[in-house]
Short mmCIF file of C-alpha atoms in Angstrom, two decimals:
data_model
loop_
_atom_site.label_atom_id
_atom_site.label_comp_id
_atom_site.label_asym_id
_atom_site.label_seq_id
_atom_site.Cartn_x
_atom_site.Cartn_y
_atom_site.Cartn_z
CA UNK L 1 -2.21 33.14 -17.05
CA UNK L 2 1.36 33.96 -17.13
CA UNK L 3 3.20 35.59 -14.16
CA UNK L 4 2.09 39.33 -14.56
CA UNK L 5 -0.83 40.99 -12.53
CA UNK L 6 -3.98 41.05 -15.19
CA UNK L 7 -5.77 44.41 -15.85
CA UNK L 8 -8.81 43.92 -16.99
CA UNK L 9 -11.51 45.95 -19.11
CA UNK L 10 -14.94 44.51 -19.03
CA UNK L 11 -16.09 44.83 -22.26
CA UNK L 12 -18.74 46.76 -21.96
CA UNK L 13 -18.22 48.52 -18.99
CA UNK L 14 -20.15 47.47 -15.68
CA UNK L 15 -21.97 50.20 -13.70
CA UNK L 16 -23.01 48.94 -10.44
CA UNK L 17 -26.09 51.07 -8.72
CA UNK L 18 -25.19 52.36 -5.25
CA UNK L 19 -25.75 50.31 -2.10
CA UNK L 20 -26.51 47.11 -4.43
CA UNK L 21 -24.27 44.09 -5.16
CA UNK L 22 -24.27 42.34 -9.07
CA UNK L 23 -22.81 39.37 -10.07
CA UNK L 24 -21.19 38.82 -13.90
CA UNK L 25 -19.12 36.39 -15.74
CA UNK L 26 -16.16 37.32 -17.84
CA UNK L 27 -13.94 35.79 -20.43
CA UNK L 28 -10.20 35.65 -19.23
CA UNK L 29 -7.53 34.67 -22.19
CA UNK L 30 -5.22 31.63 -21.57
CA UNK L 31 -2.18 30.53 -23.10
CA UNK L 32 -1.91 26.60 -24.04
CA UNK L 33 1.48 24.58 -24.13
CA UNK L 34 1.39 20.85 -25.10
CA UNK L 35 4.25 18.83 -24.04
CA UNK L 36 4.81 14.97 -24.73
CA UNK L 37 5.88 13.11 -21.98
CA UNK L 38 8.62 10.07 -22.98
CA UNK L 39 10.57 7.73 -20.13
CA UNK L 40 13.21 10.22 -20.44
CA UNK L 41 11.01 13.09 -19.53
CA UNK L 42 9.02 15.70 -21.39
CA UNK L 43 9.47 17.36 -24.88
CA UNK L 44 8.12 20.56 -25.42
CA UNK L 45 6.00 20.84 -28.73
CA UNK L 46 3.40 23.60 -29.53
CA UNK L 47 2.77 26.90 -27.31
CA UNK L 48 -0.69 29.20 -28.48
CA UNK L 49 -0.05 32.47 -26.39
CA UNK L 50 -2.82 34.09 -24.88
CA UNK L 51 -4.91 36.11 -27.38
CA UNK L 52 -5.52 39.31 -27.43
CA UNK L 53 -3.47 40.50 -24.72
CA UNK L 54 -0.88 43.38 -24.77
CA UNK L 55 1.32 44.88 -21.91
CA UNK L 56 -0.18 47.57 -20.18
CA UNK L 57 1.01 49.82 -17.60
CA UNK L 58 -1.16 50.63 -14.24
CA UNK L 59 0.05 53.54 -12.14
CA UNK L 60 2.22 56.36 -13.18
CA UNK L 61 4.70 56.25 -15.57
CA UNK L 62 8.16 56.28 -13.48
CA UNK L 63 6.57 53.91 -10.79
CA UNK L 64 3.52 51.93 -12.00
CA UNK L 65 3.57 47.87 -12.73
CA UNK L 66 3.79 46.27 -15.99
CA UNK L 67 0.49 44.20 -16.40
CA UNK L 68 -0.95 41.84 -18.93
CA UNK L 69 -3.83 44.01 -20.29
CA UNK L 70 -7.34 43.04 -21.61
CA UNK L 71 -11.02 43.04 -22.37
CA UNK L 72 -12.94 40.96 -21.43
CA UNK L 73 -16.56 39.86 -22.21
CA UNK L 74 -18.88 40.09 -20.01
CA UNK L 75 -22.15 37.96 -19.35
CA UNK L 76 -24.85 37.09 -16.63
CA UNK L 77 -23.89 34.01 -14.45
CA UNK L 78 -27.31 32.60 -15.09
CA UNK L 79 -26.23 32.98 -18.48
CA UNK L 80 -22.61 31.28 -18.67
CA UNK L 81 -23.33 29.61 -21.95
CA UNK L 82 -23.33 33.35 -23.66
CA UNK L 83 -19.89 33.85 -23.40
CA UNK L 84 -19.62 30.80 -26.19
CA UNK L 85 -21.17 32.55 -28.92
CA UNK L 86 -19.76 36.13 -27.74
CA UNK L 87 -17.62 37.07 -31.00
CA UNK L 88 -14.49 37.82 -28.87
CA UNK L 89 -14.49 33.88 -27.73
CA UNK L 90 -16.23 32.58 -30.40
CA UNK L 91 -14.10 33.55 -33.08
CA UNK L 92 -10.44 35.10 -31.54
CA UNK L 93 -10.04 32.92 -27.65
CA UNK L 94 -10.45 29.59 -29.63
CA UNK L 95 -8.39 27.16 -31.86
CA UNK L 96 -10.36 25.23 -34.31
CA UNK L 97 -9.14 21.77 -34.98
CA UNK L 98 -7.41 21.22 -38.54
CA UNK L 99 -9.68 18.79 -41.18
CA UNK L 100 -8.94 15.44 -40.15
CA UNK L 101 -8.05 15.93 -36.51
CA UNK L 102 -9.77 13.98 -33.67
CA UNK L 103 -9.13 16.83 -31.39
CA UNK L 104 -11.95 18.83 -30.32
CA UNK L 105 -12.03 22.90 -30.54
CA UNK L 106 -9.36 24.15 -27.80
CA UNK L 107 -11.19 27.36 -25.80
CA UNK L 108 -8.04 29.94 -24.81
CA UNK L 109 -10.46 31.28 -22.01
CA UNK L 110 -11.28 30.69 -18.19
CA UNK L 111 -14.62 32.00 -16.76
CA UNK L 112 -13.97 34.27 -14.16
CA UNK L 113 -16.94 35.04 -11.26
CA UNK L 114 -16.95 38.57 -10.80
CA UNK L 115 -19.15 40.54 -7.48
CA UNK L 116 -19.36 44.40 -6.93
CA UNK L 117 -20.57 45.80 -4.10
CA UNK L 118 -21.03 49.24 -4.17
CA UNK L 119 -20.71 50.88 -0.55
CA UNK L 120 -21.51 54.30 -1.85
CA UNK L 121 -24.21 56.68 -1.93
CA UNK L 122 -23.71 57.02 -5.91
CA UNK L 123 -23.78 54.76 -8.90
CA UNK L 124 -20.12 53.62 -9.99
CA UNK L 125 -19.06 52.58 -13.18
CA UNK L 126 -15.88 49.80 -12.81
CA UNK L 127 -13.70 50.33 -16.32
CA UNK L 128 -10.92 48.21 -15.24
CA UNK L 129 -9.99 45.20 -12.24
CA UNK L 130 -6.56 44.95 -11.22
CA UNK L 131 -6.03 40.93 -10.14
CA UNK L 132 -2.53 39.26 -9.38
CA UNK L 133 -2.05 36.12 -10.68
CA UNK L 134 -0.29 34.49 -8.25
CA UNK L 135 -3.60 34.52 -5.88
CA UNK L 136 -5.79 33.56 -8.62
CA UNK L 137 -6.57 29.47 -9.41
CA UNK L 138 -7.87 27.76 -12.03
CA UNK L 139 -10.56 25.08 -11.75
CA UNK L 140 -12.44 22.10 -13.58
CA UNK L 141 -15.94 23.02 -13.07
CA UNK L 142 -17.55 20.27 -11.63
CA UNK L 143 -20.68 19.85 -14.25
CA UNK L 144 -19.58 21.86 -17.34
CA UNK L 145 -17.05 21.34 -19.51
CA UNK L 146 -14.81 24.61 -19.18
CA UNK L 147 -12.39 26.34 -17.15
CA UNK L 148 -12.88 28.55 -14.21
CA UNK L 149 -11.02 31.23 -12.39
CA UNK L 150 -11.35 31.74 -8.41
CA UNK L 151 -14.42 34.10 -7.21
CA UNK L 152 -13.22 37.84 -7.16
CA UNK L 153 -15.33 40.06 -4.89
CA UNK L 154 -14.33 43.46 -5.75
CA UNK L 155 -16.07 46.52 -2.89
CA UNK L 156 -16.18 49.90 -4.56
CA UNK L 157 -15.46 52.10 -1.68
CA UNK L 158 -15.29 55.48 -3.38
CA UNK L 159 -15.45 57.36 -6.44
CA UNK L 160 -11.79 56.04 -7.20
CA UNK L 161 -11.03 53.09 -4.34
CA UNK L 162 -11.61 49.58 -4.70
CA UNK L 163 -11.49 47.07 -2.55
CA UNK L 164 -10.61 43.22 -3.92
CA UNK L 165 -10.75 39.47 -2.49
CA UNK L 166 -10.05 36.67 -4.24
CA UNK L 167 -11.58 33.08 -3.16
CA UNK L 168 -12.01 29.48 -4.15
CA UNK L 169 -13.58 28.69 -7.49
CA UNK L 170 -17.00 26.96 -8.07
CA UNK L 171 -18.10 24.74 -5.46
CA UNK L 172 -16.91 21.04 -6.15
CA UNK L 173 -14.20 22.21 -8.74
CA UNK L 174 -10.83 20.67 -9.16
CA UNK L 175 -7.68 22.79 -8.88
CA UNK L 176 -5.49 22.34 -11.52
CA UNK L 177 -2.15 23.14 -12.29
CA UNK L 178 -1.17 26.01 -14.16
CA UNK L 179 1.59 29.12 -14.81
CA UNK L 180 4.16 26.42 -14.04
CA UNK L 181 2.58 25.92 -10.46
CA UNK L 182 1.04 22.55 -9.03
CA UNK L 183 -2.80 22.13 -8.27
CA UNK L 184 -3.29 23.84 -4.71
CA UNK L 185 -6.84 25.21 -3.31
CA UNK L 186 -7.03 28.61 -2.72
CA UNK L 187 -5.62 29.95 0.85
CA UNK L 188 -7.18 32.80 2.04
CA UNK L 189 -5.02 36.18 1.19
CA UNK L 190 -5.50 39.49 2.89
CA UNK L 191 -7.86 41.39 0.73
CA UNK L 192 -6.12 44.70 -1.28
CA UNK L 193 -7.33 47.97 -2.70
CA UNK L 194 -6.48 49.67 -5.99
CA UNK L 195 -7.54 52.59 -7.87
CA UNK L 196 -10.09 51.21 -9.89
CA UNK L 197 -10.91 54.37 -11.84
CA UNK L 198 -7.32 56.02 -12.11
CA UNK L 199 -7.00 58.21 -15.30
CA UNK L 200 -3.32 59.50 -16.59
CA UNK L 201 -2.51 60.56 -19.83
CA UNK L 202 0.66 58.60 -21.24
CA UNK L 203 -0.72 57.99 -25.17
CA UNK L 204 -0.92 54.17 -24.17
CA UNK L 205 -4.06 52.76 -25.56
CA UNK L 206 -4.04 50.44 -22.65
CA UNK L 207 -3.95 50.44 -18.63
CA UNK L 208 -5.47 54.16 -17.87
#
């Protein structure tokens, strides 16, 4: 996932009704490096970076923070399987094995567990989730054959404020090590709030 905070678009947009709590599944791009490992160590030899991912700013121009930018699909969690034949990972988050190769496909993608709460009296739509990568962990889900994220609860406390906690991943997953980090379970972090609806014009196509 890199070392950069993700903003992300869910693709389409989610519009949670007020006082009510919904649950989704997105696609999150990965990058893949193979390495060979030899007695005398490790030899680095193919890299696919994440794609469909561009830099995007969040926050104002002379003080905002350089962020890996995306969209992401979006399906039901009863409905996992969905993201599969979404075009976005069916066709651009996945490398297809050359003729001849015993490899299977390679899926560029982690299922992230998305909740919103909305605390307010109105409906709120959520365009974009602001999510550091250094408190988010990726997991072998224990009975399907993917990737998965850590749980992100995200509380929409206004028309503009959000409130976000990131947790463990599915229940009987395996940590596993990524970003150049070992396999560690989640530790509990402070929960944080960002502007989940802030709006600036800067001509970026990206991050606003």
């Amino acid at each position: 996932m890199g070392e950069r905070a993700l903003l992300v678009f869910p693709t389409p947009q989610l519009l949670c009704p007020a006082g009510l709590t919904m649950q989704v599944v997105l696609a999150t791009p990965l990058s893949l490096r193979l390495d060979a490992i030899h007695p005398g160590g490790s030899a680095h030899l193919i890299e696919f970076p994440a794609p469909r991912t561009s830099p995007g700013l969040y926050g104002p121009v002379d003080s905002g923070q350089i962020c890996t930018s995306f969209r992401a699909p979006v399906s039901a969690p009863d409905e996992p399987d969905a993201l599969h034949s979404h075009p976005i990972c069916a066709l651009e988050l996945a490398v297809e094995p050359s003729e001849g190769d015993t490899l299977s496909q390679a899926r560029l993608w982690a299922t992230l567990p998305l909740t919103v709460t909305n605390t307010t009296p109105e409906p709120r739509e959520v365009s974009k989730i602001m999510l550091p990568t250094a408190s988010l962990e990726l997991y072998r889900h224990p009975t399907r054959d993917e990737i998965w994220t850590s749980t992100v609860h995200m509380r929409l406390l206004g028309p503009n404020e959000a409130e976000v906690a990131i947790e463990d991943g599915p229940a009987g997953g395996e940590a596993i090590a990524h970003s150049g980090r070992p396999a560690q379970t989640h530790e509990p972090r402070r929960a944080y709030t960002f502007l989940h609806a802030y709006r600036a014009k800067t001509g970026l196509e990206h991050g606003f």
